[in-house]
GROMACS .gro file of C-alpha atoms in nm:
model
  477
    1MET     CA    1 -17.722 -14.292  -1.347
    2GLN     CA    2 -17.795 -14.561  -1.088
    3ILE     CA    3 -17.490 -14.769  -0.999
    4GLU     CA    4 -17.523 -15.146  -0.967
    5VAL     CA    5 -17.241 -15.334  -0.798
    6SER     CA    6 -17.195 -15.707  -0.855
    7PRO     CA    7 -17.182 -15.926  -0.541
    8ASN     CA    8 -16.915 -16.131  -0.724
    9ALA     CA    9 -16.698 -15.831  -0.816
   10LYS     CA   10 -16.377 -15.970  -0.663
   11LEU     CA   11 -16.425 -16.303  -0.841
   12VAL     CA   12 -16.501 -16.137  -1.177
   13LEU     CA   13 -16.191 -15.917  -1.147
   14LEU     CA   14 -15.972 -16.214  -1.058
   15LEU     CA   15 -16.112 -16.430  -1.339
   16ALA     CA   16 -16.064 -16.153  -1.595
   17ALA     CA   17 -15.702 -16.108  -1.485
   18ILE     CA   18 -15.634 -16.484  -1.489
   19VAL     CA   19 -15.794 -16.548  -1.829
   20ALA     CA   20 -15.612 -16.256  -1.990
   21ALA     CA   21 -15.286 -16.353  -1.819
   22ILE     CA   22 -15.303 -16.700  -1.978
   23CYS     CA   23 -15.179 -16.518  -2.289
   24GLY     CA   24 -14.863 -16.460  -2.088
   25GLY     CA   25 -14.844 -16.834  -2.031
   26LEU     CA   26 -14.872 -16.888  -2.406
   27TYR     CA   27 -14.594 -16.635  -2.463
   28GLY     CA   28 -14.378 -16.812  -2.204
   29TYR     CA   29 -14.448 -17.154  -2.349
   30ASP     CA   30 -14.396 -17.055  -2.712
   31THR     CA   31 -14.067 -16.881  -2.638
   32GLY     CA   32 -13.949 -17.136  -2.379
   33ILE     CA   33 -14.024 -17.451  -2.577
   34ILE     CA   34 -13.760 -17.358  -2.833
   35SER     CA   35 -13.477 -17.450  -2.592
   36GLY     CA   36 -13.597 -17.810  -2.587
   37THR     CA   37 -13.709 -17.835  -2.949
   38LEU     CA   38 -13.426 -17.645  -3.122
   39PRO     CA   39 -13.183 -17.940  -3.112
   40LEU     CA   40 -13.457 -18.168  -3.254
   41ILE     CA   41 -13.551 -17.913  -3.522
   42GLY     CA   42 -13.183 -17.871  -3.605
   43ASP     CA   43 -13.141 -18.246  -3.654
   44ASP     CA   44 -13.464 -18.275  -3.854
   45PHE     CA   45 -13.383 -17.990  -4.093
   46HIS     CA   46 -12.999 -18.013  -4.072
   47LEU     CA   47 -12.952 -17.656  -3.946
   48ASN     CA   48 -12.631 -17.466  -3.868
   49SER     CA   49 -12.598 -17.209  -3.587
   50THR     CA   50 -12.715 -16.921  -3.808
   51MET     CA   51 -13.034 -17.102  -3.911
   52LYS     CA   52 -13.100 -17.201  -3.550
   53GLU     CA   53 -13.075 -16.835  -3.451
   54MET     CA   54 -13.323 -16.748  -3.728
   55VAL     CA   55 -13.572 -17.008  -3.603
   56ALA     CA   56 -13.536 -16.888  -3.244
   57SER     CA   57 -13.551 -16.515  -3.323
   58ALA     CA   58 -13.830 -16.523  -3.586
   59ILE     CA   59 -14.090 -16.510  -3.309
   60LEU     CA   60 -13.927 -16.193  -3.176
   61LEU     CA   61 -13.938 -16.013  -3.510
   62GLY     CA   62 -14.308 -16.099  -3.534
   63ALA     CA   63 -14.355 -15.976  -3.177
   64VAL     CA   64 -14.224 -15.628  -3.262
   65CYS     CA   65 -14.479 -15.602  -3.546
   66GLY     CA   66 -14.753 -15.757  -3.333
   67ALA     CA   67 -14.706 -15.496  -3.062
   68PHE     CA   68 -14.777 -15.209  -3.303
   69ILE     CA   69 -15.069 -15.387  -3.470
   70ALA     CA   70 -15.229 -15.467  -3.135
   71GLY     CA   71 -15.184 -15.108  -3.022
   72SER     CA   72 -15.394 -14.984  -3.312
   73LEU     CA   73 -15.657 -15.255  -3.261
   74SER     CA   74 -15.679 -15.199  -2.885
   75GLU     CA   75 -15.747 -14.828  -2.934
   76LYS     CA   76 -16.008 -14.878  -3.205
   77TYR     CA   77 -16.186 -15.196  -3.095
   78GLY     CA   78 -16.099 -15.220  -2.728
   79ARG     CA   79 -15.871 -15.417  -2.501
   80ARG     CA   80 -16.102 -15.717  -2.463
   81ALA     CA   81 -16.168 -15.755  -2.836
   82THR     CA   82 -15.796 -15.730  -2.914
   83THR     CA   83 -15.720 -16.002  -2.659
   84CYS     CA   84 -15.968 -16.225  -2.845
   85VAL     CA   85 -15.788 -16.154  -3.175
   86VAL     CA   86 -15.450 -16.224  -3.017
   87SER     CA   87 -15.565 -16.561  -2.880
   88ALA     CA   88 -15.700 -16.658  -3.224
   89VAL     CA   89 -15.362 -16.578  -3.382
   90PHE     CA   90 -15.198 -16.792  -3.113
   91VAL     CA   91 -15.410 -17.086  -3.232
   92ILE     CA   92 -15.316 -17.027  -3.597
   93GLY     CA   93 -14.946 -16.979  -3.522
   94ALA     CA   94 -14.906 -17.283  -3.298
   95THR     CA   95 -15.092 -17.507  -3.542
   96SER     CA   96 -14.887 -17.378  -3.837
   97CYS     CA   97 -14.560 -17.446  -3.652
   98ALA     CA   98 -14.665 -17.803  -3.580
   99PHE     CA   99 -14.736 -17.877  -3.947
  100SER     CA  100 -14.438 -17.693  -4.103
  101PRO     CA  101 -14.286 -17.910  -4.381
  102ASN     CA  102 -13.951 -17.725  -4.394
  103VAL     CA  103 -13.745 -17.472  -4.204
  104TRP     CA  104 -13.863 -17.169  -4.404
  105THR     CA  105 -14.228 -17.253  -4.340
  106LEU     CA  106 -14.142 -17.294  -3.973
  107ILE     CA  107 -13.975 -16.953  -3.965
  108VAL     CA  108 -14.285 -16.791  -4.122
  109ALA     CA  109 -14.512 -16.978  -3.878
  110ARG     CA  110 -14.304 -16.852  -3.585
  111LEU     CA  111 -14.331 -16.500  -3.728
  112VAL     CA  112 -14.711 -16.540  -3.716
  113LEU     CA  113 -14.685 -16.676  -3.363
  114GLY     CA  114 -14.475 -16.372  -3.282
  115LEU     CA  115 -14.760 -16.143  -3.386
  116ALA     CA  116 -14.970 -16.301  -3.112
  117VAL     CA  117 -14.688 -16.295  -2.859
  118GLY     CA  118 -14.615 -15.926  -2.922
  119GLY     CA  119 -14.983 -15.840  -2.931
  120SER     CA  120 -15.045 -16.010  -2.598
  121THR     CA  121 -14.765 -15.818  -2.430
  122GLN     CA  122 -14.909 -15.491  -2.557
  123VAL     CA  123 -15.274 -15.542  -2.468
  124VAL     CA  124 -15.292 -15.779  -2.169
  125PRO     CA  125 -15.094 -15.577  -1.909
  126MET     CA  126 -15.283 -15.264  -2.017
  127TYR     CA  127 -15.621 -15.442  -1.999
  128ILE     CA  128 -15.552 -15.573  -1.649
  129SER     CA  129 -15.413 -15.239  -1.527
  130GLU     CA  130 -15.729 -15.060  -1.643
  131LEU     CA  131 -15.947 -15.314  -1.461
  132ALA     CA  132 -15.749 -15.324  -1.136
  133PRO     CA  133 -15.799 -15.099  -0.831
  134GLN     CA  134 -15.486 -14.899  -0.752
  135GLU     CA  135 -15.399 -15.095  -0.437
  136ARG     CA  136 -15.396 -15.426  -0.628
  137ARG     CA  137 -15.275 -15.313  -0.969
  138GLY     CA  138 -14.919 -15.435  -0.925
  139SER     CA  139 -15.011 -15.786  -0.811
  140LEU     CA  140 -15.283 -15.829  -1.074
  141VAL     CA  141 -15.079 -15.700  -1.368
  142THR     CA  142 -14.778 -15.910  -1.269
  143MET     CA  143 -14.996 -16.220  -1.291
  144PHE     CA  144 -14.899 -16.184  -1.657
  145ASN     CA  145 -14.535 -16.235  -1.552
  146VAL     CA  146 -14.628 -16.531  -1.333
  147ALA     CA  147 -14.809 -16.686  -1.630
  148ILE     CA  148 -14.499 -16.629  -1.845
  149GLY     CA  149 -14.296 -16.814  -1.582
  150LEU     CA  150 -14.544 -17.101  -1.568
  151GLY     CA  151 -14.543 -17.124  -1.946
  152ILE     CA  152 -14.165 -17.139  -1.956
  153LEU     CA  153 -14.160 -17.400  -1.677
  154ILE     CA  154 -14.418 -17.620  -1.851
  155ALA     CA  155 -14.225 -17.585  -2.177
  156ASN     CA  156 -13.905 -17.699  -2.008
  157ILE     CA  157 -14.074 -17.990  -1.830
  158ILE     CA  158 -14.218 -18.110  -2.161
  159GLY     CA  159 -13.885 -18.046  -2.333
  160PHE     CA  160 -13.698 -18.252  -2.074
  161THR     CA  161 -13.943 -18.541  -2.032
  162GLN     CA  162 -14.111 -18.576  -2.371
  163ARG     CA  163 -13.856 -18.467  -2.630
  164GLU     CA  164 -13.786 -18.826  -2.736
  165SER     CA  165 -14.140 -18.967  -2.721
  166TRP     CA  166 -14.334 -18.667  -2.857
  167GLY     CA  167 -14.096 -18.512  -3.107
  168TRP     CA  168 -14.093 -18.137  -3.165
  169ARG     CA  169 -14.418 -18.100  -3.361
  170PRO     CA  170 -14.666 -18.193  -3.084
  171MET     CA  171 -14.452 -17.995  -2.840
  172VAL     CA  172 -14.508 -17.671  -3.032
  173GLY     CA  173 -14.865 -17.747  -3.146
  174ILE     CA  174 -15.019 -17.818  -2.806
  175ALA     CA  175 -15.020 -17.444  -2.724
  176ALA     CA  176 -15.323 -17.406  -2.953
  177ILE     CA  177 -15.549 -17.566  -2.689
  178PRO     CA  178 -15.519 -17.305  -2.408
  179ALA     CA  179 -15.524 -17.031  -2.672
  180ALA     CA  180 -15.865 -17.153  -2.789
  181ILE     CA  181 -15.988 -17.154  -2.427
  182VAL     CA  182 -15.882 -16.790  -2.384
  183PHE     CA  183 -16.056 -16.693  -2.709
  184ILE     CA  184 -16.389 -16.831  -2.588
  185SER     CA  185 -16.358 -16.709  -2.228
  186MET     CA  186 -16.280 -16.347  -2.314
  187PHE     CA  187 -16.630 -16.295  -2.454
  188PHE     CA  188 -16.761 -16.324  -2.097
  189MET     CA  189 -16.511 -16.086  -1.935
  190PRO     CA  190 -16.573 -15.713  -1.867
  191LYS     CA  191 -16.443 -15.447  -2.101
  192SER     CA  192 -16.187 -15.194  -1.983
  193PRO     CA  193 -16.388 -14.919  -1.806
  194ARG     CA  194 -16.139 -14.656  -1.916
  195TRP     CA  195 -16.158 -14.756  -2.282
  196SER     CA  196 -16.538 -14.764  -2.253
  197ALA     CA  197 -16.542 -14.414  -2.103
  198GLU     CA  198 -16.346 -14.279  -2.401
  199ASN     CA  199 -16.524 -14.473  -2.676
  200GLU     CA  200 -16.869 -14.582  -2.554
  201GLY     CA  201 -16.955 -14.317  -2.298
  202MET     CA  202 -16.950 -14.295  -1.920
  203ARG     CA  203 -17.271 -14.499  -1.885
  204ASN     CA  204 -17.101 -14.810  -2.021
  205ALA     CA  205 -16.790 -14.741  -1.815
  206ILE     CA  206 -17.003 -14.739  -1.499
  207ILE     CA  207 -17.161 -15.072  -1.597
  208HIS     CA  208 -16.822 -15.238  -1.644
  209LEU     CA  209 -16.684 -15.083  -1.324
  210GLY     CA  210 -16.986 -15.216  -1.138
  211ARG     CA  211 -16.884 -15.569  -1.235
  212ILE     CA  212 -16.536 -15.538  -1.079
  213ARG     CA  213 -16.572 -15.297  -0.782
  214THR     CA  214 -16.712 -15.395  -0.444
  215THR     CA  215 -16.874 -15.062  -0.343
  216LYS     CA  216 -17.070 -14.786  -0.512
  217ARG     CA  217 -16.837 -14.532  -0.351
  218ALA     CA  218 -16.539 -14.690  -0.526
  219VAL     CA  219 -16.721 -14.674  -0.860
  220ARG     CA  220 -16.818 -14.307  -0.811
  221LYS     CA  221 -16.465 -14.207  -0.710
  222GLU     CA  222 -16.308 -14.381  -1.009
  223VAL     CA  223 -16.564 -14.245  -1.254
  224GLU     CA  224 -16.505 -13.893  -1.126
  225ALA     CA  225 -16.128 -13.929  -1.168
  226ILE     CA  226 -16.169 -14.063  -1.523
  227ARG     CA  227 -16.412 -13.783  -1.612
  228GLU     CA  228 -16.191 -13.509  -1.467
  229ASN     CA  229 -15.884 -13.628  -1.655
  230ALA     CA  230 -16.079 -13.665  -1.979
  231LEU     CA  231 -16.197 -13.302  -1.956
  232ASN     CA  232 -15.837 -13.179  -1.929
  233VAL     CA  233 -15.713 -13.362  -2.240
  234GLU     CA  234 -15.653 -13.139  -2.542
  235GLU     CA  235 -15.646 -13.275  -2.896
  236HIS     CA  236 -15.270 -13.237  -2.938
  237ASN     CA  237 -15.222 -13.457  -2.630
  238ARG     CA  238 -15.384 -13.760  -2.791
  239GLY     CA  239 -15.240 -14.057  -2.979
  240TRP     CA  240 -14.893 -14.062  -3.130
  241ARG     CA  241 -14.875 -13.683  -3.135
  242GLY     CA  242 -14.946 -13.663  -2.764
  243LEU     CA  243 -14.694 -13.934  -2.680
  244PHE     CA  244 -14.404 -13.710  -2.780
  245GLN     CA  245 -14.520 -13.398  -2.596
  246PRO     CA  246 -14.259 -13.268  -2.347
  247TRP     CA  247 -14.479 -13.334  -2.042
  248VAL     CA  248 -14.502 -13.707  -2.128
  249ARG     CA  249 -14.127 -13.745  -2.186
  250PRO     CA  250 -14.036 -13.847  -1.827
  251ALA     CA  251 -14.277 -14.142  -1.846
  252LEU     CA  252 -14.150 -14.231  -2.193
  253VAL     CA  253 -13.789 -14.231  -2.075
  254ALA     CA  254 -13.865 -14.429  -1.758
  255ALA     CA  255 -14.089 -14.693  -1.915
  256LEU     CA  256 -13.885 -14.748  -2.232
  257GLY     CA  257 -13.559 -14.746  -2.039
  258VAL     CA  258 -13.679 -15.015  -1.801
  259ALA     CA  259 -13.819 -15.207  -2.099
  260PHE     CA  260 -13.479 -15.200  -2.269
  261PHE     CA  261 -13.294 -15.316  -1.958
  262THR     CA  262 -13.556 -15.582  -1.884
  263GLN     CA  263 -13.474 -15.766  -2.206
  264CYS     CA  264 -13.109 -15.667  -2.250
  265GLY     CA  265 -13.013 -15.785  -1.903
  266GLY     CA  266 -12.958 -16.138  -2.030
  267LEU     CA  267 -13.248 -16.332  -1.881
  268GLU     CA  268 -13.412 -16.415  -2.214
  269MET     CA  269 -13.073 -16.524  -2.343
  270MET     CA  270 -13.048 -16.771  -2.053
  271ILE     CA  271 -13.397 -16.906  -2.120
  272TYR     CA  272 -13.323 -16.963  -2.488
  273TYR     CA  273 -12.965 -17.079  -2.473
  274ALA     CA  274 -12.895 -17.218  -2.123
  275PRO     CA  275 -12.863 -17.578  -2.257
  276THR     CA  276 -12.628 -17.459  -2.533
  277PHE     CA  277 -12.410 -17.260  -2.291
  278LEU     CA  278 -12.394 -17.548  -2.044
  279ASN     CA  279 -12.308 -17.791  -2.323
  280ASP     CA  280 -12.021 -17.564  -2.421
  281ALA     CA  281 -11.913 -17.558  -2.055
  282GLY     CA  282 -11.880 -17.937  -2.052
  283PHE     CA  283 -12.219 -18.055  -1.929
  284GLY     CA  284 -12.387 -18.347  -2.104
  285ALA     CA  285 -12.709 -18.293  -2.300
  286SER     CA  286 -12.936 -18.435  -2.026
  287SER     CA  287 -12.761 -18.238  -1.750
  288ALA     CA  288 -12.783 -17.918  -1.953
  289LEU     CA  289 -13.156 -17.965  -2.015
  290LEU     CA  290 -13.213 -18.044  -1.647
  291ALA     CA  291 -13.031 -17.726  -1.550
  292SER     CA  292 -13.247 -17.529  -1.794
  293LEU     CA  293 -13.549 -17.679  -1.618
  294GLY     CA  294 -13.407 -17.534  -1.296
  295VAL     CA  295 -13.374 -17.198  -1.472
  296ALA     CA  296 -13.743 -17.207  -1.561
  297ALA     CA  297 -13.845 -17.317  -1.210
  298VAL     CA  298 -13.651 -17.032  -1.048
  299TYR     CA  299 -13.803 -16.783  -1.293
  300CYS     CA  300 -14.152 -16.909  -1.209
  301VAL     CA  301 -14.104 -16.900  -0.830
  302MET     CA  302 -13.939 -16.558  -0.826
  303THR     CA  303 -14.197 -16.392  -1.051
  304PHE     CA  304 -14.468 -16.532  -0.822
  305LEU     CA  305 -14.293 -16.385  -0.517
  306GLY     CA  306 -14.248 -16.058  -0.703
  307CYS     CA  307 -14.619 -16.057  -0.783
  308MET     CA  308 -14.698 -16.104  -0.414
  309PHE     CA  309 -14.473 -15.822  -0.293
  310VAL     CA  310 -14.455 -15.564  -0.573
  311ASP     CA  311 -14.737 -15.354  -0.424
  312ARG     CA  312 -14.596 -15.373  -0.070
  313ILE     CA  313 -14.228 -15.317  -0.149
  314GLY     CA  314 -14.283 -15.095  -0.452
  315ARG     CA  315 -14.161 -15.114  -0.812
  316ARG     CA  316 -13.858 -14.885  -0.777
  317ARG     CA  317 -13.738 -15.032  -0.448
  318LEU     CA  318 -13.774 -15.390  -0.573
  319MET     CA  319 -13.557 -15.318  -0.879
  320LEU     CA  320 -13.293 -15.140  -0.670
  321ILE     CA  321 -13.277 -15.426  -0.419
  322MET     CA  322 -13.253 -15.708  -0.674
  323GLY     CA  323 -13.040 -15.541  -0.944
  324PRO     CA  324 -12.702 -15.560  -0.766
  325GLY     CA  325 -12.758 -15.934  -0.712
  326SER     CA  326 -12.791 -15.981  -1.088
  327VAL     CA  327 -12.463 -15.796  -1.144
  328LEU     CA  328 -12.272 -16.002  -0.888
  329SER     CA  329 -12.414 -16.332  -1.016
  330LEU     CA  330 -12.308 -16.260  -1.375
  331LEU     CA  331 -11.960 -16.151  -1.266
  332CYS     CA  332 -11.915 -16.480  -1.080
  333LEU     CA  333 -12.065 -16.680  -1.367
  334GLY     CA  334 -11.814 -16.520  -1.605
  335ILE     CA  335 -11.529 -16.615  -1.372
  336MET     CA  336 -11.647 -16.978  -1.365
  337PHE     CA  337 -11.670 -16.990  -1.745
  338MET     CA  338 -11.316 -16.849  -1.760
  339ILE     CA  339 -11.188 -17.118  -1.521
  340HIS     CA  340 -11.380 -17.383  -1.719
  341PRO     CA  341 -11.412 -17.639  -1.437
  342ALA     CA  342 -11.410 -18.009  -1.519
  343PRO     CA  343 -11.752 -18.178  -1.556
  344GLY     CA  344 -11.869 -18.318  -1.222
  345SER     CA  345 -11.632 -18.102  -1.017
  346ALA     CA  346 -11.742 -17.856  -0.748
  347GLY     CA  347 -11.669 -17.573  -0.990
  348SER     CA  348 -11.910 -17.711  -1.248
  349TYR     CA  349 -12.189 -17.703  -0.991
  350LEU     CA  350 -12.100 -17.343  -0.907
  351VAL     CA  351 -12.175 -17.260  -1.270
  352VAL     CA  352 -12.531 -17.380  -1.213
  353VAL     CA  353 -12.554 -17.201  -0.876
  354PHE     CA  354 -12.453 -16.864  -1.022
  355LEU     CA  355 -12.677 -16.917  -1.325
  356LEU     CA  356 -12.976 -16.983  -1.099
  357SER     CA  357 -12.889 -16.694  -0.867
  358PHE     CA  358 -12.885 -16.457  -1.165
  359MET     CA  359 -13.225 -16.590  -1.270
  360ALA     CA  360 -13.356 -16.536  -0.916
  361PHE     CA  361 -13.240 -16.175  -0.883
  362ASN     CA  362 -13.333 -16.072  -1.237
  363SER     CA  363 -13.672 -16.242  -1.258
  364GLY     CA  364 -13.768 -16.128  -0.908
  365GLY     CA  365 -13.672 -15.768  -0.977
  366ILE     CA  366 -13.672 -15.586  -1.309
  367GLN     CA  367 -13.859 -15.865  -1.489
  368VAL     CA  368 -14.156 -15.818  -1.256
  369CYS     CA  369 -14.165 -15.445  -1.324
  370GLY     CA  370 -14.077 -15.431  -1.694
  371TRP     CA  371 -14.426 -15.505  -1.825
  372LEU     CA  372 -14.604 -15.340  -1.531
  373LEU     CA  373 -14.453 -14.993  -1.568
  374GLY     CA  374 -14.548 -14.968  -1.934
  375ALA     CA  375 -14.907 -15.053  -1.849
  376GLU     CA  376 -14.945 -14.791  -1.575
  377MET     CA  377 -14.722 -14.492  -1.654
  378PHE     CA  378 -14.890 -14.345  -1.961
  379PRO     CA  379 -15.199 -14.119  -1.987
  380LEU     CA  380 -15.522 -14.276  -2.113
  381SER     CA  381 -15.540 -14.054  -2.424
  382MET     CA  382 -15.223 -14.214  -2.563
  383ARG     CA  383 -15.200 -14.540  -2.366
  384GLY     CA  384 -15.264 -14.768  -2.664
  385GLN     CA  385 -14.989 -14.610  -2.871
  386ALA     CA  386 -14.754 -14.589  -2.572
  387THR     CA  387 -14.794 -14.954  -2.477
  388SER     CA  388 -14.732 -15.048  -2.842
  389LEU     CA  389 -14.402 -14.861  -2.836
  390HIS     CA  390 -14.322 -15.007  -2.494
  391ALA     CA  391 -14.389 -15.366  -2.606
  392ALA     CA  392 -14.201 -15.311  -2.933
  393THR     CA  393 -13.902 -15.184  -2.732
  394LEU     CA  394 -13.914 -15.496  -2.516
  395TRP     CA  395 -13.928 -15.723  -2.819
  396GLY     CA  396 -13.675 -15.527  -3.020
  397ALA     CA  397 -13.427 -15.555  -2.732
  398ASP     CA  398 -13.509 -15.924  -2.697
  399LEU     CA  399 -13.451 -15.974  -3.069
  400LEU     CA  400 -13.116 -15.795  -3.044
  401VAL     CA  401 -13.001 -16.019  -2.758
  402THR     CA  402 -13.133 -16.347  -2.897
  403SER     CA  403 -13.000 -16.297  -3.248
  404THR     CA  404 -12.650 -16.208  -3.125
  405ALA     CA  405 -12.601 -16.418  -2.810
  406LEU     CA  406 -12.450 -16.727  -2.970
  407THR     CA  407 -12.240 -16.518  -3.207
  408MET     CA  408 -12.109 -16.307  -2.919
  409ALA     CA  409 -12.029 -16.615  -2.710
  410GLU     CA  410 -11.837 -16.768  -3.001
  411ALA     CA  411 -11.652 -16.443  -3.076
  412ILE     CA  412 -11.544 -16.329  -2.727
  413GLY     CA  413 -11.610 -16.635  -2.511
  414LEU     CA  414 -11.874 -16.715  -2.251
  415ASN     CA  415 -11.684 -16.537  -1.974
  416TRP     CA  416 -11.672 -16.199  -2.152
  417THR     CA  417 -12.034 -16.244  -2.262
  418MET     CA  418 -12.141 -16.278  -1.898
  419TRP     CA  419 -11.930 -15.977  -1.795
  420PHE     CA  420 -12.083 -15.770  -2.073
  421TYR     CA  421 -12.432 -15.845  -1.941
  422ALA     CA  422 -12.315 -15.772  -1.586
  423GLY     CA  423 -12.233 -15.422  -1.712
  424VAL     CA  424 -12.579 -15.390  -1.866
  425ASN     CA  425 -12.740 -15.487  -1.535
  426LEU     CA  426 -12.527 -15.233  -1.348
  427ALA     CA  427 -12.641 -14.965  -1.594
  428SER     CA  428 -13.003 -15.064  -1.526
  429VAL     CA  429 -12.964 -15.006  -1.151
  430ILE     CA  430 -12.817 -14.659  -1.213
  431PHE     CA  431 -13.097 -14.579  -1.459
  432VAL     CA  432 -13.373 -14.682  -1.217
  433PHE     CA  433 -13.220 -14.475  -0.937
  434PHE     CA  434 -13.219 -14.154  -1.139
  435PHE     CA  435 -13.523 -14.184  -1.368
  436VAL     CA  436 -13.791 -14.415  -1.226
  437PRO     CA  437 -14.032 -14.286  -0.956
  438GLU     CA  438 -14.237 -14.509  -0.728
  439THR     CA  439 -14.586 -14.564  -0.874
  440SER     CA  440 -14.727 -14.818  -0.626
  441GLY     CA  441 -15.036 -14.693  -0.444
  442ALA     CA  442 -15.108 -14.424  -0.704
  443SER     CA  443 -15.403 -14.457  -0.940
  444LEU     CA  444 -15.359 -14.433  -1.316
  445GLU     CA  445 -15.514 -14.088  -1.295
  446ASP     CA  446 -15.273 -13.983  -1.015
  447ILE     CA  447 -14.979 -14.077  -1.238
  448GLU     CA  448 -15.124 -13.874  -1.524
  449VAL     CA  449 -15.168 -13.570  -1.298
  450ALA     CA  450 -14.807 -13.606  -1.177
  451LEU     CA  451 -14.691 -13.589  -1.539
  452LEU     CA  452 -14.903 -13.282  -1.611
  453GLU     CA  453 -14.775 -13.107  -1.297
  454LYS     CA  454 -14.412 -13.199  -1.378
  455ARG     CA  455 -14.351 -13.392  -1.055
  456PHE     CA  456 -14.304 -13.735  -1.210
  457ARG     CA  457 -13.927 -13.779  -1.177
  458PRO     CA  458 -13.778 -13.898  -0.847
  459THR     CA  459 -13.607 -13.629  -0.638
  460ARG     CA  460 -13.396 -13.646  -0.324
  461GLY     CA  461 -13.625 -13.745  -0.037
  462ASN     CA  462 -13.930 -13.777  -0.264
  463THR     CA  463 -13.928 -14.073  -0.502
  464ARG     CA  464 -14.298 -14.163  -0.479
  465ILE     CA  465 -14.594 -14.032  -0.679
  466ALA     CA  466 -14.862 -13.912  -0.439
  467SER     CA  467 -15.217 -14.046  -0.464
  468ASP     CA  468 -15.557 -13.898  -0.385
  469ASP     CA  469 -15.577 -14.138  -0.092
  470ASP     CA  470 -15.272 -13.966   0.062
  471GLU     CA  471 -15.456 -13.634   0.042
  472ASP     CA  472 -15.767 -13.792   0.198
  473VAL     CA  473 -15.556 -13.918   0.490
  474GLU     CA  474 -15.396 -13.574   0.537
  475GLU     CA  475 -15.737 -13.405   0.538
  476ALA     CA  476 -15.871 -13.659   0.788
  477ALA     CA  477 -15.572 -13.596   1.014
   0.00000   0.00000   0.00000
């Protein structure tokens, strides 16, 4: 078949990644806005701590379900079509939250919103990873993380500046507008070439690759890799059955382990409850909300920097560099909560410094890689099911942390809560060192071959998965 390459391939690829990543912004906004609206909702509906936790965590329960539903849809109807469905559910969920007449309706509406949030985290990183060339996959997929950070930052800015004038209903309902824009825009974006190859034939895959690759040689090389891997896939290596085959287990352990530590490291807890923790530490309401705005700003900046450098530094190395900083920051934060410095004292400002330093190390390290690894580690024949399980693990861990954070802080104190999460972050560094190989520079097909040939796990002196380009360089030399 004749290959046609679009002269605007780079622009089309970038636009597709940006439009899809806006779903990450919606996720960030819808989860981040709760820190500013929860006090208002609590006053409006006269809620105790338990009911506030239910309102905050309802979106997470929906997200676990949404991840599995989206996985099925993305395999059957495609990544692009599923992203359209997810954006439509975002519109419905945000609108329903804004018009909720009582707390139980609000909880149900946030469950619906959670379906979209979970669905977006399953399908969007996978969609972008299947569009992206291997040398740019890390930076393009982590645009999803950058969008999450922007969404959280915007949510906190609105929460800090408009909470009195807007009220909580417009603050939660406004997310329907960008969701509608994504819904319309996705109809003009390319389909995943890899999904097309499996479900619509190689001819359609070539057409979609031609829209996002700059040379015919690049299209031919990628098509050949997709075709070769497809020929080697046996029926028992497909879908849920394939996901639990022994040869896939190293990827399953690595991706799900990082997913667990991404959410259980405490960052989401800080995003949700930073104002509450700072209030308990003696800060006034305005100061606590302003500090939470700083939390969101640091998250946004560090995920952007991580996006810029994740392909150059590498996923594994980035997590190993940043992880110890998270541990140290939480240890120091726990000490400051134990001392309980007086409001306005130097010690009280150190609380904010250590809080922001934890956000910097965590969001610039494992948070950048948590969604990325799930999108790139699994073979095509089971990628939809695998990313469902990966996203559900992320959301299940998030639900566990969010639904217990306030209770834990009340039971054992803020200092021991911070030290507990310091231990979790230390465990994540150890896990990455022993179980997570370097995937930067390797194509999705290279990673699949490494699994089949049982050379996926990091070994002494060899922590990186080799790519076809490495072999080309060796042959040229």
